[in-house]
């Protein structure tokens, strides 16, 4: 797990969660989780679900999750 979904949702430019959480801290938390250190999973789950809820509520559409750019 490289944290792709977490990164694409929580670190996307303009992500709604940035009004409530610092992107640099989010990135450190994701890195902590990807490295296999305990303690971040529950926080990230809550942040991810909040981000998806904010995105779909603010935009008014149940948009699919953001996707990582394809790697060539």
PDB file of N, CA, C and O in Angstrom:
ATOM      1  N   UNK A   1       0.844  -1.172   0.000  1.00  0.00           N
ATOM      2  CA  UNK A   1       0.000   0.000   0.000  1.00  0.00           C
ATOM      3  C   UNK A   1       0.886   1.230   0.000  1.00  0.00           C
ATOM      4  O   UNK A   1       1.638   1.471   0.929  1.00  0.00           O
ATOM      5  N   UNK A   2       0.788   2.026  -1.032  1.00  0.00           N
ATOM      6  CA  UNK A   2       1.582   3.242  -1.122  1.00  0.00           C
ATOM      7  C   UNK A   2       0.790   4.492  -0.732  1.00  0.00           C
ATOM      8  O   UNK A   2       1.261   5.610  -0.887  1.00  0.00           O
ATOM      9  N   UNK A   3      -0.438   4.284  -0.255  1.00  0.00           N
ATOM     10  CA  UNK A   3      -1.254   5.413   0.170  1.00  0.00           C
ATOM     11  C   UNK A   3      -1.845   6.201  -0.982  1.00  0.00           C
ATOM     12  O   UNK A   3      -2.207   7.358  -0.810  1.00  0.00           O
ATOM     13  N   UNK A   4      -1.970   5.584  -2.150  1.00  0.00           N
ATOM     14  CA  UNK A   4      -2.442   6.286  -3.342  1.00  0.00           C
ATOM     15  C   UNK A   4      -3.784   6.973  -3.178  1.00  0.00           C
ATOM     16  O   UNK A   4      -3.934   8.151  -3.519  1.00  0.00           O
ATOM     17  N   UNK A   5      -4.775   6.255  -2.665  1.00  0.00           N
ATOM     18  CA  UNK A   5      -6.098   6.858  -2.481  1.00  0.00           C
ATOM     19  C   UNK A   5      -6.040   7.969  -1.438  1.00  0.00           C
ATOM     20  O   UNK A   5      -6.619   9.046  -1.636  1.00  0.00           O
ATOM     21  N   UNK A   6      -5.327   7.720  -0.360  1.00  0.00           N
ATOM     22  CA  UNK A   6      -5.193   8.752   0.677  1.00  0.00           C
ATOM     23  C   UNK A   6      -4.552  10.007   0.109  1.00  0.00           C
ATOM     24  O   UNK A   6      -5.027  11.124   0.327  1.00  0.00           O
ATOM     25  N   UNK A   7      -3.483   9.821  -0.656  1.00  0.00           N
ATOM     26  CA  UNK A   7      -2.793  10.968  -1.249  1.00  0.00           C
ATOM     27  C   UNK A   7      -3.668  11.691  -2.265  1.00  0.00           C
ATOM     28  O   UNK A   7      -3.728  12.916  -2.279  1.00  0.00           O
ATOM     29  N   UNK A   8      -4.362  10.927  -3.109  1.00  0.00           N
ATOM     30  CA  UNK A   8      -5.157  11.570  -4.152  1.00  0.00           C
ATOM     31  C   UNK A   8      -6.342  12.337  -3.573  1.00  0.00           C
ATOM     32  O   UNK A   8      -6.755  13.353  -4.140  1.00  0.00           O
ATOM     33  N   UNK A   9      -6.880  11.898  -2.472  1.00  0.00           N
ATOM     34  CA  UNK A   9      -8.005  12.596  -1.848  1.00  0.00           C
ATOM     35  C   UNK A   9      -7.546  13.694  -0.891  1.00  0.00           C
ATOM     36  O   UNK A   9      -8.026  14.823  -0.963  1.00  0.00           O
ATOM     37  N   UNK A  10      -6.633  13.360   0.013  1.00  0.00           N
ATOM     38  CA  UNK A  10      -6.285  14.286   1.083  1.00  0.00           C
ATOM     39  C   UNK A  10      -5.247  15.332   0.690  1.00  0.00           C
ATOM     40  O   UNK A  10      -5.171  16.385   1.305  1.00  0.00           O
ATOM     41  N   UNK A  11      -4.447  15.048  -0.341  1.00  0.00           N
ATOM     42  CA  UNK A  11      -3.400  15.982  -0.739  1.00  0.00           C
ATOM     43  C   UNK A  11      -3.689  16.674  -2.061  1.00  0.00           C
ATOM     44  O   UNK A  11      -2.856  17.436  -2.563  1.00  0.00           O
ATOM     45  N   UNK A  12      -4.852  16.422  -2.640  1.00  0.00           N
ATOM     46  CA  UNK A  12      -5.205  17.053  -3.912  1.00  0.00           C
ATOM     47  C   UNK A  12      -5.269  18.570  -3.747  1.00  0.00           C
ATOM     48  O   UNK A  12      -5.756  19.064  -2.721  1.00  0.00           O
ATOM     49  N   UNK A  13      -4.769  19.308  -4.726  1.00  0.00           N
ATOM     50  CA  UNK A  13      -4.905  20.766  -4.656  1.00  0.00           C
ATOM     51  C   UNK A  13      -6.391  21.139  -4.520  1.00  0.00           C
ATOM     52  O   UNK A  13      -7.231  20.618  -5.228  1.00  0.00           O
ATOM     53  N   UNK A  14      -6.686  21.992  -3.575  1.00  0.00           N
ATOM     54  CA  UNK A  14      -8.065  22.421  -3.379  1.00  0.00           C
ATOM     55  C   UNK A  14      -8.936  21.450  -2.617  1.00  0.00           C
ATOM     56  O   UNK A  14     -10.145  21.646  -2.521  1.00  0.00           O
ATOM     57  N   UNK A  15      -8.345  20.390  -2.052  1.00  0.00           N
ATOM     58  CA  UNK A  15      -9.144  19.433  -1.274  1.00  0.00           C
ATOM     59  C   UNK A  15      -9.831  20.170  -0.130  1.00  0.00           C
ATOM     60  O   UNK A  15      -9.220  20.983   0.568  1.00  0.00           O
ATOM     61  N   UNK A  16     -11.090  19.900   0.051  1.00  0.00           N
ATOM     62  CA  UNK A  16     -11.906  20.591   1.054  1.00  0.00           C
ATOM     63  C   UNK A  16     -11.377  20.404   2.477  1.00  0.00           C
ATOM     64  O   UNK A  16     -11.530  21.286   3.325  1.00  0.00           O
ATOM     65  N   UNK A  17     -10.747  19.279   2.745  1.00  0.00           N
ATOM     66  CA  UNK A  17     -10.233  18.982   4.079  1.00  0.00           C
ATOM     67  C   UNK A  17      -9.143  19.969   4.492  1.00  0.00           C
ATOM     68  O   UNK A  17      -8.879  20.163   5.672  1.00  0.00           O
ATOM     69  N   UNK A  18      -8.534  20.658   3.520  1.00  0.00           N
ATOM     70  CA  UNK A  18      -7.464  21.611   3.824  1.00  0.00           C
ATOM     71  C   UNK A  18      -7.971  22.803   4.633  1.00  0.00           C
ATOM     72  O   UNK A  18      -7.163  23.502   5.258  1.00  0.00           O
ATOM     73  N   UNK A  19      -9.273  23.021   4.644  1.00  0.00           N
ATOM     74  CA  UNK A  19      -9.831  24.073   5.496  1.00  0.00           C
ATOM     75  C   UNK A  19      -9.755  23.680   6.971  1.00  0.00           C
ATOM     76  O   UNK A  19      -9.874  24.534   7.847  1.00  0.00           O
ATOM     77  N   UNK A  20      -9.541  22.398   7.237  1.00  0.00           N
ATOM     78  CA  UNK A  20      -9.556  21.879   8.604  1.00  0.00           C
ATOM     79  C   UNK A  20      -8.245  21.221   9.024  1.00  0.00           C
ATOM     80  O   UNK A  20      -8.022  21.019  10.215  1.00  0.00           O
ATOM     81  N   UNK A  21      -7.413  20.837   8.060  1.00  0.00           N
ATOM     82  CA  UNK A  21      -6.171  20.134   8.372  1.00  0.00           C
ATOM     83  C   UNK A  21      -5.065  20.610   7.431  1.00  0.00           C
ATOM     84  O   UNK A  21      -5.292  20.782   6.229  1.00  0.00           O
ATOM     85  N   UNK A  22      -3.887  20.811   7.985  1.00  0.00           N
ATOM     86  CA  UNK A  22      -2.731  21.271   7.226  1.00  0.00           C
ATOM     87  C   UNK A  22      -2.239  20.174   6.280  1.00  0.00           C
ATOM     88  O   UNK A  22      -1.961  19.053   6.732  1.00  0.00           O
ATOM     89  N   UNK A  23      -2.114  20.465   4.979  1.00  0.00           N
ATOM     90  CA  UNK A  23      -1.659  19.439   4.030  1.00  0.00           C
ATOM     91  C   UNK A  23      -0.301  18.822   4.381  1.00  0.00           C
ATOM     92  O   UNK A  23      -0.105  17.622   4.185  1.00  0.00           O
ATOM     93  N   UNK A  24       0.605  19.617   4.922  1.00  0.00           N
ATOM     94  CA  UNK A  24       1.924  19.070   5.301  1.00  0.00           C
ATOM     95  C   UNK A  24       1.784  18.036   6.415  1.00  0.00           C
ATOM     96  O   UNK A  24       2.454  16.993   6.401  1.00  0.00           O
ATOM     97  N   UNK A  25       0.911  18.311   7.362  1.00  0.00           N
ATOM     98  CA  UNK A  25       0.677  17.339   8.443  1.00  0.00           C
ATOM     99  C   UNK A  25      -0.033  16.100   7.918  1.00  0.00           C
ATOM    100  O   UNK A  25       0.233  14.981   8.362  1.00  0.00           O
ATOM    101  N   UNK A  26      -0.956  16.294   6.975  1.00  0.00           N
ATOM    102  CA  UNK A  26      -1.626  15.146   6.364  1.00  0.00           C
ATOM    103  C   UNK A  26      -0.611  14.258   5.652  1.00  0.00           C
ATOM    104  O   UNK A  26      -0.656  13.031   5.773  1.00  0.00           O
ATOM    105  N   UNK A  27       0.305  14.882   4.924  1.00  0.00           N
ATOM    106  CA  UNK A  27       1.319  14.111   4.211  1.00  0.00           C
ATOM    107  C   UNK A  27       2.196  13.321   5.179  1.00  0.00           C
ATOM    108  O   UNK A  27       2.502  12.152   4.941  1.00  0.00           O
ATOM    109  N   UNK A  28       2.590  13.929   6.280  1.00  0.00           N
ATOM    110  CA  UNK A  28       3.394  13.212   7.281  1.00  0.00           C
ATOM    111  C   UNK A  28       2.616  12.037   7.879  1.00  0.00           C
ATOM    112  O   UNK A  28       3.178  10.960   8.101  1.00  0.00           O
ATOM    113  N   UNK A  29       1.336  12.236   8.122  1.00  0.00           N
ATOM    114  CA  UNK A  29       0.511  11.164   8.674  1.00  0.00           C
ATOM    115  C   UNK A  29       0.385  10.007   7.684  1.00  0.00           C
ATOM    116  O   UNK A  29       0.483   8.835   8.060  1.00  0.00           O
ATOM    117  N   UNK A  30       0.203  10.327   6.407  1.00  0.00           N
ATOM    118  CA  UNK A  30       0.143   9.287   5.378  1.00  0.00           C
ATOM    119  C   UNK A  30       1.473   8.553   5.297  1.00  0.00           C
ATOM    120  O   UNK A  30       1.510   7.313   5.248  1.00  0.00           O
ATOM    121  N   UNK A  31       2.579   9.284   5.284  1.00  0.00           N
ATOM    122  CA  UNK A  31       3.907   8.656   5.242  1.00  0.00           C
ATOM    123  C   UNK A  31       4.112   7.735   6.439  1.00  0.00           C
ATOM    124  O   UNK A  31       4.657   6.631   6.300  1.00  0.00           O
ATOM    125  N   UNK A  32       3.675   8.170   7.605  1.00  0.00           N
ATOM    126  CA  UNK A  32       3.751   7.375   8.834  1.00  0.00           C
ATOM    127  C   UNK A  32       2.989   6.051   8.641  1.00  0.00           C
ATOM    128  O   UNK A  32       3.502   4.975   8.969  1.00  0.00           O
ATOM    129  N   UNK A  33       1.807   6.140   8.080  1.00  0.00           N
ATOM    130  CA  UNK A  33       0.965   4.957   7.851  1.00  0.00           C
ATOM    131  C   UNK A  33       1.594   4.017   6.816  1.00  0.00           C
ATOM    132  O   UNK A  33       1.663   2.812   7.034  1.00  0.00           O
ATOM    133  N   UNK A  34       2.047   4.582   5.703  1.00  0.00           N
ATOM    134  CA  UNK A  34       2.639   3.768   4.633  1.00  0.00           C
ATOM    135  C   UNK A  34       3.902   3.061   5.116  1.00  0.00           C
ATOM    136  O   UNK A  34       4.192   1.938   4.701  1.00  0.00           O
ATOM    137  N   UNK A  35       4.630   3.697   6.014  1.00  0.00           N
ATOM    138  CA  UNK A  35       5.844   3.090   6.565  1.00  0.00           C
ATOM    139  C   UNK A  35       5.536   1.940   7.518  1.00  0.00           C
ATOM    140  O   UNK A  35       6.433   1.241   7.969  1.00  0.00           O
ATOM    141  N   UNK A  36       4.243   1.743   7.815  1.00  0.00           N
ATOM    142  CA  UNK A  36       3.851   0.626   8.664  1.00  0.00           C
ATOM    143  C   UNK A  36       3.859   0.928  10.142  1.00  0.00           C
ATOM    144  O   UNK A  36       3.692   0.025  10.965  1.00  0.00           O
ATOM    145  N   UNK A  37       4.017   2.180  10.498  1.00  0.00           N
ATOM    146  CA  UNK A  37       3.991   2.544  11.913  1.00  0.00           C
ATOM    147  C   UNK A  37       2.552   2.559  12.411  1.00  0.00           C
ATOM    148  O   UNK A  37       1.649   2.980  11.700  1.00  0.00           O
ATOM    149  N   UNK A  38       2.344   2.110  13.636  1.00  0.00           N
ATOM    150  CA  UNK A  38       0.976   2.063  14.163  1.00  0.00           C
ATOM    151  C   UNK A  38       0.459   3.445  14.542  1.00  0.00           C
ATOM    152  O   UNK A  38       1.237   4.373  14.760  1.00  0.00           O
ATOM    153  N   UNK A  39      -0.856   3.551  14.594  1.00  0.00           N
ATOM    154  CA  UNK A  39      -1.476   4.740  15.147  1.00  0.00           C
ATOM    155  C   UNK A  39      -2.110   5.698  14.171  1.00  0.00           C
ATOM    156  O   UNK A  39      -2.794   6.623  14.591  1.00  0.00           O
ATOM    157  N   UNK A  40      -1.879   5.533  12.882  1.00  0.00           N
ATOM    158  CA  UNK A  40      -2.403   6.508  11.923  1.00  0.00           C
ATOM    159  C   UNK A  40      -3.674   6.047  11.227  1.00  0.00           C
ATOM    160  O   UNK A  40      -4.433   6.873  10.721  1.00  0.00           O
ATOM    161  N   UNK A  41      -3.927   4.771  11.173  1.00  0.00           N
ATOM    162  CA  UNK A  41      -5.023   4.233  10.354  1.00  0.00           C
ATOM    163  C   UNK A  41      -6.381   4.824  10.717  1.00  0.00           C
ATOM    164  O   UNK A  41      -7.139   5.237   9.832  1.00  0.00           O
ATOM    165  N   UNK A  42      -6.717   4.867  11.997  1.00  0.00           N
ATOM    166  CA  UNK A  42      -8.023   5.393  12.393  1.00  0.00           C
ATOM    167  C   UNK A  42      -8.166   6.866  12.063  1.00  0.00           C
ATOM    168  O   UNK A  42      -9.220   7.311  11.600  1.00  0.00           O
ATOM    169  N   UNK A  43      -7.113   7.637  12.288  1.00  0.00           N
ATOM    170  CA  UNK A  43      -7.149   9.064  11.961  1.00  0.00           C
ATOM    171  C   UNK A  43      -7.341   9.254  10.455  1.00  0.00           C
ATOM    172  O   UNK A  43      -8.138  10.088  10.020  1.00  0.00           O
ATOM    173  N   UNK A  44      -6.588   8.491   9.672  1.00  0.00           N
ATOM    174  CA  UNK A  44      -6.682   8.631   8.224  1.00  0.00           C
ATOM    175  C   UNK A  44      -8.051   8.201   7.704  1.00  0.00           C
ATOM    176  O   UNK A  44      -8.586   8.821   6.781  1.00  0.00           O
ATOM    177  N   UNK A  45      -8.622   7.167   8.287  1.00  0.00           N
ATOM    178  CA  UNK A  45      -9.962   6.743   7.890  1.00  0.00           C
ATOM    179  C   UNK A  45     -10.957   7.886   8.115  1.00  0.00           C
ATOM    180  O   UNK A  45     -11.761   8.203   7.241  1.00  0.00           O
ATOM    181  N   UNK A  46     -10.878   8.505   9.272  1.00  0.00           N
ATOM    182  CA  UNK A  46     -11.796   9.613   9.571  1.00  0.00           C
ATOM    183  C   UNK A  46     -11.565  10.798   8.654  1.00  0.00           C
ATOM    184  O   UNK A  46     -12.510  11.431   8.183  1.00  0.00           O
ATOM    185  N   UNK A  47     -10.311  11.132   8.399  1.00  0.00           N
ATOM    186  CA  UNK A  47      -9.998  12.238   7.494  1.00  0.00           C
ATOM    187  C   UNK A  47     -10.465  11.945   6.074  1.00  0.00           C
ATOM    188  O   UNK A  47     -11.022  12.815   5.397  1.00  0.00           O
ATOM    189  N   UNK A  48     -10.238  10.714   5.608  1.00  0.00           N
ATOM    190  CA  UNK A  48     -10.647  10.339   4.255  1.00  0.00           C
ATOM    191  C   UNK A  48     -12.161  10.394   4.107  1.00  0.00           C
ATOM    192  O   UNK A  48     -12.670  10.975   3.137  1.00  0.00           O
ATOM    193  N   UNK A  49     -12.885   9.822   5.046  1.00  0.00           N
ATOM    194  CA  UNK A  49     -14.343   9.844   4.929  1.00  0.00           C
ATOM    195  C   UNK A  49     -14.883  11.265   5.056  1.00  0.00           C
ATOM    196  O   UNK A  49     -15.845  11.626   4.362  1.00  0.00           O
ATOM    197  N   UNK A  50     -14.244  12.087   5.879  1.00  0.00           N
ATOM    198  CA  UNK A  50     -14.666  13.485   5.987  1.00  0.00           C
ATOM    199  C   UNK A  50     -14.410  14.222   4.686  1.00  0.00           C
ATOM    200  O   UNK A  50     -15.262  14.976   4.207  1.00  0.00           O
ATOM    201  N   UNK A  51     -13.249  13.998   4.079  1.00  0.00           N
ATOM    202  CA  UNK A  51     -12.930  14.635   2.799  1.00  0.00           C
ATOM    203  C   UNK A  51     -13.950  14.237   1.728  1.00  0.00           C
ATOM    204  O   UNK A  51     -14.457  15.086   1.005  1.00  0.00           O
ATOM    205  N   UNK A  52     -14.257  12.966   1.629  1.00  0.00           N
ATOM    206  CA  UNK A  52     -15.219  12.514   0.617  1.00  0.00           C
ATOM    207  C   UNK A  52     -16.587  13.124   0.897  1.00  0.00           C
ATOM    208  O   UNK A  52     -17.273  13.585  -0.018  1.00  0.00           O
ATOM    209  N   UNK A  53     -16.972  13.173   2.171  1.00  0.00           N
ATOM    210  CA  UNK A  53     -18.258  13.774   2.517  1.00  0.00           C
ATOM    211  C   UNK A  53     -18.270  15.261   2.162  1.00  0.00           C
ATOM    212  O   UNK A  53     -19.229  15.765   1.573  1.00  0.00           O
ATOM    213  N   UNK A  54     -17.205  15.979   2.514  1.00  0.00           N
ATOM    214  CA  UNK A  54     -17.126  17.401   2.183  1.00  0.00           C
ATOM    215  C   UNK A  54     -17.189  17.617   0.671  1.00  0.00           C
ATOM    216  O   UNK A  54     -17.904  18.494   0.187  1.00  0.00           O
ATOM    217  N   UNK A  55     -16.425  16.823  -0.072  1.00  0.00           N
ATOM    218  CA  UNK A  55     -16.377  16.979  -1.528  1.00  0.00           C
ATOM    219  C   UNK A  55     -17.737  16.741  -2.154  1.00  0.00           C
ATOM    220  O   UNK A  55     -18.185  17.500  -3.005  1.00  0.00           O
ATOM    221  N   UNK A  56     -18.408  15.702  -1.713  1.00  0.00           N
ATOM    222  CA  UNK A  56     -19.701  15.389  -2.318  1.00  0.00           C
ATOM    223  C   UNK A  56     -20.794  16.332  -1.829  1.00  0.00           C
ATOM    224  O   UNK A  56     -21.697  16.668  -2.583  1.00  0.00           O
ATOM    225  N   UNK A  57     -20.698  16.799  -0.599  1.00  0.00           N
ATOM    226  CA  UNK A  57     -21.703  17.719  -0.066  1.00  0.00           C
ATOM    227  C   UNK A  57     -21.560  19.113  -0.640  1.00  0.00           C
ATOM    228  O   UNK A  57     -22.536  19.758  -0.991  1.00  0.00           O
ATOM    229  N   UNK A  58     -20.326  19.583  -0.731  1.00  0.00           N
ATOM    230  CA  UNK A  58     -20.084  20.929  -1.233  1.00  0.00           C
ATOM    231  C   UNK A  58     -20.374  21.003  -2.728  1.00  0.00           C
ATOM    232  O   UNK A  58     -20.982  21.952  -3.203  1.00  0.00           O
ATOM    233  N   UNK A  59     -19.953  19.995  -3.471  1.00  0.00           N
ATOM    234  CA  UNK A  59     -20.174  20.020  -4.920  1.00  0.00           C
ATOM    235  C   UNK A  59     -21.614  19.671  -5.270  1.00  0.00           C
ATOM    236  O   UNK A  59     -22.077  19.953  -6.366  1.00  0.00           O
ATOM    237  N   UNK A  60     -22.310  19.020  -4.331  1.00  0.00           N
ATOM    238  CA  UNK A  60     -23.691  18.635  -4.580  1.00  0.00           C
ATOM    239  C   UNK A  60     -23.838  17.402  -5.447  1.00  0.00           C
ATOM    240  O   UNK A  60     -24.928  17.049  -5.851  1.00  0.00           O
ATOM    241  N   UNK A  61     -22.733  16.746  -5.732  1.00  0.00           N
ATOM    242  CA  UNK A  61     -22.782  15.542  -6.560  1.00  0.00           C
ATOM    243  C   UNK A  61     -21.961  14.447  -5.889  1.00  0.00           C
ATOM    244  O   UNK A  61     -20.947  14.718  -5.270  1.00  0.00           O
ATOM    245  N   UNK A  62     -22.421  13.236  -6.024  1.00  0.00           N
ATOM    246  CA  UNK A  62     -21.688  12.090  -5.474  1.00  0.00           C
ATOM    247  C   UNK A  62     -20.597  11.697  -6.461  1.00  0.00           C
ATOM    248  O   UNK A  62     -20.692  10.705  -7.165  1.00  0.00           O
ATOM    249  N   UNK A  63     -19.571  12.518  -6.517  1.00  0.00           N
ATOM    250  CA  UNK A  63     -18.481  12.289  -7.461  1.00  0.00           C
ATOM    251  C   UNK A  63     -17.662  11.077  -7.028  1.00  0.00           C
ATOM    252  O   UNK A  63     -17.516  10.816  -5.847  1.00  0.00           O
ATOM    253  N   UNK A  64     -17.124  10.345  -7.994  1.00  0.00           N
ATOM    254  CA  UNK A  64     -16.254   9.219  -7.640  1.00  0.00           C
ATOM    255  C   UNK A  64     -14.963   9.745  -7.026  1.00  0.00           C
ATOM    256  O   UNK A  64     -14.617  10.929  -7.195  1.00  0.00           O
ATOM    257  N   UNK A  65     -14.232   8.898  -6.326  1.00  0.00           N
ATOM    258  CA  UNK A  65     -12.971   9.345  -5.727  1.00  0.00           C
ATOM    259  C   UNK A  65     -12.002   9.845  -6.782  1.00  0.00           C
ATOM    260  O   UNK A  65     -12.027   9.390  -7.924  1.00  0.00           O
ATOM    261  N   UNK A  66     -11.155  10.784  -6.387  1.00  0.00           N
ATOM    262  CA  UNK A  66     -10.113  11.252  -7.296  1.00  0.00           C
ATOM    263  C   UNK A  66      -9.184  10.094  -7.585  1.00  0.00           C
ATOM    264  O   UNK A  66      -8.963   9.237  -6.751  1.00  0.00           O
ATOM    265  N   UNK A  67      -8.629  10.089  -8.764  1.00  0.00           N
ATOM    266  CA  UNK A  67      -7.698   9.029  -9.157  1.00  0.00           C
ATOM    267  C   UNK A  67      -6.296   9.600  -9.297  1.00  0.00           C
ATOM    268  O   UNK A  67      -6.117  10.743  -9.684  1.00  0.00           O
ATOM    269  N   UNK A  68      -5.313   8.742  -9.021  1.00  0.00           N
ATOM    270  CA  UNK A  68      -3.944   9.133  -9.250  1.00  0.00           C
ATOM    271  C   UNK A  68      -3.705   9.201 -10.738  1.00  0.00           C
ATOM    272  O   UNK A  68      -4.276   8.430 -11.513  1.00  0.00           O
ATOM    273  N   UNK A  69      -2.826  10.098 -11.175  1.00  0.00           N
ATOM    274  CA  UNK A  69      -2.475  10.127 -12.606  1.00  0.00           C
ATOM    275  C   UNK A  69      -1.835   8.805 -13.015  1.00  0.00           C
ATOM    276  O   UNK A  69      -1.131   8.183 -12.228  1.00  0.00           O
ATOM    277  N   UNK A  70      -2.127   8.391 -14.221  1.00  0.00           N
ATOM    278  CA  UNK A  70      -1.540   7.145 -14.730  1.00  0.00           C
ATOM    279  C   UNK A  70      -0.033   7.312 -14.880  1.00  0.00           C
ATOM    280  O   UNK A  70       0.449   8.369 -15.274  1.00  0.00           O
ATOM    281  N   UNK A  71       0.686   6.272 -14.527  1.00  0.00           N
ATOM    282  CA  UNK A  71       2.139   6.285 -14.650  1.00  0.00           C
ATOM    283  C   UNK A  71       2.497   5.605 -15.951  1.00  0.00           C
ATOM    284  O   UNK A  71       2.061   4.491 -16.235  1.00  0.00           O
ATOM    285  N   UNK A  72       3.277   6.294 -16.763  1.00  0.00           N
ATOM    286  CA  UNK A  72       3.650   5.740 -18.076  1.00  0.00           C
ATOM    287  C   UNK A  72       4.803   4.797 -17.956  1.00  0.00           C
ATOM    288  O   UNK A  72       5.578   4.779 -17.112  1.00  0.00           O
TER     289      UNK A  72
END
